[in-house]
Amino acid sequence: MAKHMQHDIDKLKAKIIAMGEAVEDRVYQATLSVINRDPAKANAVIKGDREIDDMEVEIEEDCLKILALYQPVAIDLRFIVAALKINSDLERIGDLAVNIAERGVFLAGQAQFAIPFDLSAMVSLAEKMVTESIDAFINHDVRLAHHIRAADDTMDAMNREMYTQLKGMLTTDTDHVNNLLHVLSVGRHLERIADHATNIAEDVIYLVDAQIIRHTPELYDE
Amino acid sequence: MVEQSIYPKDQKMVITTNQVNFFYGATQALFGISLLIPAKQVTALIGPSGCGKSTFLRCLNRMNDTIPHSRVEGEILINQQDIYAPGTDVVELRKKVGMVFQKSNPFPKSIFDNVAYGPRIHGEKNPRRLAEIVEQSLQQAAIWDEVKDRLQANAMGLSGGQQQRLCIARALAVGPKILLMDEPASALDPKATTRIEDLIGELRTNYTIVIVTHNMQQAARVSDYTAFFYEGNLIECDQTPKIFTNPREKQTEDYITGRFG
Amino acid sequence: MNNTTDKLILLSMRLITYAIVLVIGYILFDIIRNGASALNWQFVSAFPRRSGASGGIFPAIVGTLYLVVGTIAVSLPLGIGGAIYLSEYADQGRFNTMIRLAIITLAGVPSIVFGLFGLGLFVLFCGFGSSILAGSLTLACMVLPTIIVASEESLRAVPKGFRDASLALGATKWEMIRTNILPYSMSGMITGAILGIGRAAGETAPILLTVAAFYLPRLPKSVFDQVMALPYHLYILATQHPEAERIRHMQYGTALILLLLVLGLSLGAILIRTHFRKKFRW
């Protein structure tokens, strides 16, 4: 029985990794479409979301199957619980990538204008967090997971910085109000993506240490 | 080995074992078992075949006394009294510590006589009192409604699950405080198993229960505390939810997740 | 093994069985055919006359009954007691194995040896003389191994579960044996007794030396009296009697009565056994 379960768990893990990579790619393409004003790329991301949704459903069904058939305990049980939660976080990241791509389509149709804050820094941090959270899951890397939690603070700071900058501009640069609002939205989506990556990191910590550290203030013990 | 901290602060302990060794002739079957059994809780003993869990259970009411050339070392205290101390009345001990076996073993007598057996050998002759004890015990074992109209029928005519509940009633009739169960449902179908498990849940309000089981899901369902035995050693004892979500020891985890050997 | 050899073996087994049944059937038929004519009320109720050439065989019937009852009365308690000791109390070690071996060997000792033993011990040494007591004791020694072996087997056949359950309920060892082992093994013990009865009633050699009277046309008054016994009477009539050739019907009649007596006693025991079996079934 343990062999059957192990086999199914291995398959499930491979599917989550595949989904993680797919989502990672969506985020990358979506942000690229904003920065490079590339509506074709953006549309590809929007259309491709169907795929991510299907993956999510499949993974959830696999988890339920394993729960029902094998009644896993201990590490196996924690793995399934973590898998379920990571699954929905990944799906939400996929949705956010679509939202960003939609901003990309809009902005590409507008006259070129300079993005007034360091969007690319936010983009690269968000992407890094997503990639690392998936790596942490693959390798059961608690250290990396704690780093991701710390990185989320940086992201929050960047987000606040963006707000204060845009707040000033919205009153002075009235020509670009519409564009600015869309850029603001992109920034907010990136911040949300970082949050989901942080959730994944916390699930990895639960998976390995059986500690639920959500809603607890970070303790930088490393 | 066993940390008091896994139990709530005010938890009363009924059985305390200290460094218990057990030998079958020259073969040592238990190695320094120190375990606390909390009052009015269900403690499950799990582990692979031959790990010593049944041997340990049978030390608790000295059923191992019947095995020739066996030997116990260490201390087993029940209510602070060493049950292996010289001069211990084994009959009194077994009145306090009842036992239910893996294979249901009703006597080939009537249902009534089965339950009345214990009280009778302990000197209860009053038929009214006996009838009371029998009814009460059968009620407690959740089998009264099924057998009340045929108390004089042979117990061998009952189904496997009913027989096992009858055996539980028979054990209760002696008025024990502690109930030892040696894989009580391993020979039963799922429905009968569920009934026994439900019954264990009801009995735990009044009795301290120690149950040996091969079925880990069963241990998870019925017990408050779980002790994992391996090759005669107590590897880990903890609250059952802890054992089944995040055991401390690798060996425990490997066993409960089925990755053993 | 192929099909033909299989069939061949089955066939030969069947033939052997039929042959045995046939022999037994013939013996029975012969005894009944020749003995039935002698059977009448007077034959079983009257005392013998003319050294047994005429009259009845009443004292021999009574004597055999006494001997059987005496034998069972002595051997059953002893045998059951010994069996209980061996299976429940004794250490299951080498000594026990040796005792068991001795008992089995004893069962194979020729009956005339028991007769001589009885003559030496009970008749002469104990001074019981040639008597029912000496005869019963001698026969008891002879059937004891059978009863012990059968009883021990039936004690061991009682499931461990009953023992465990009794002890776990706080029974002492003797309470356990008395309430939860003996009743269930009773049927097996009675089987042993049945075999014992058959042997005790039919043996000639042991009683020849310890109890049997050649011709004693009266009933015994105490256990120290001699009695006539059916097998010995039959032996006398058939081989020692001056008119042996002329009184074949008396011989057959005696044989038939002995047969019926053993059958009757065994039947009684079988009924008791069935009762216990029905009462305690598991």
PDB file of C-alpha atoms in Angstrom, chain C residues 2-9:
ATOM      1  CA  ASN C   2      -1.970 -39.808 -12.156  1.00  0.00           C
ATOM      2  CA  ASN C   3      -5.588 -40.684 -12.263  1.00  0.00           C
ATOM      3  CA  THR C   4      -5.245 -44.455 -12.651  1.00  0.00           C
ATOM      4  CA  THR C   5      -3.022 -45.011  -9.624  1.00  0.00           C
ATOM      5  CA  ASP C   6      -5.297 -42.726  -7.669  1.00  0.00           C
ATOM      6  CA  LYS C   7      -8.273 -44.871  -8.532  1.00  0.00           C
ATOM      7  CA  LEU C   8      -6.339 -48.043  -7.838  1.00  0.00           C
ATOM      8  CA  ILE C   9      -5.358 -46.891  -4.366  1.00  0.00           C
TER       9      ILE C   9
END
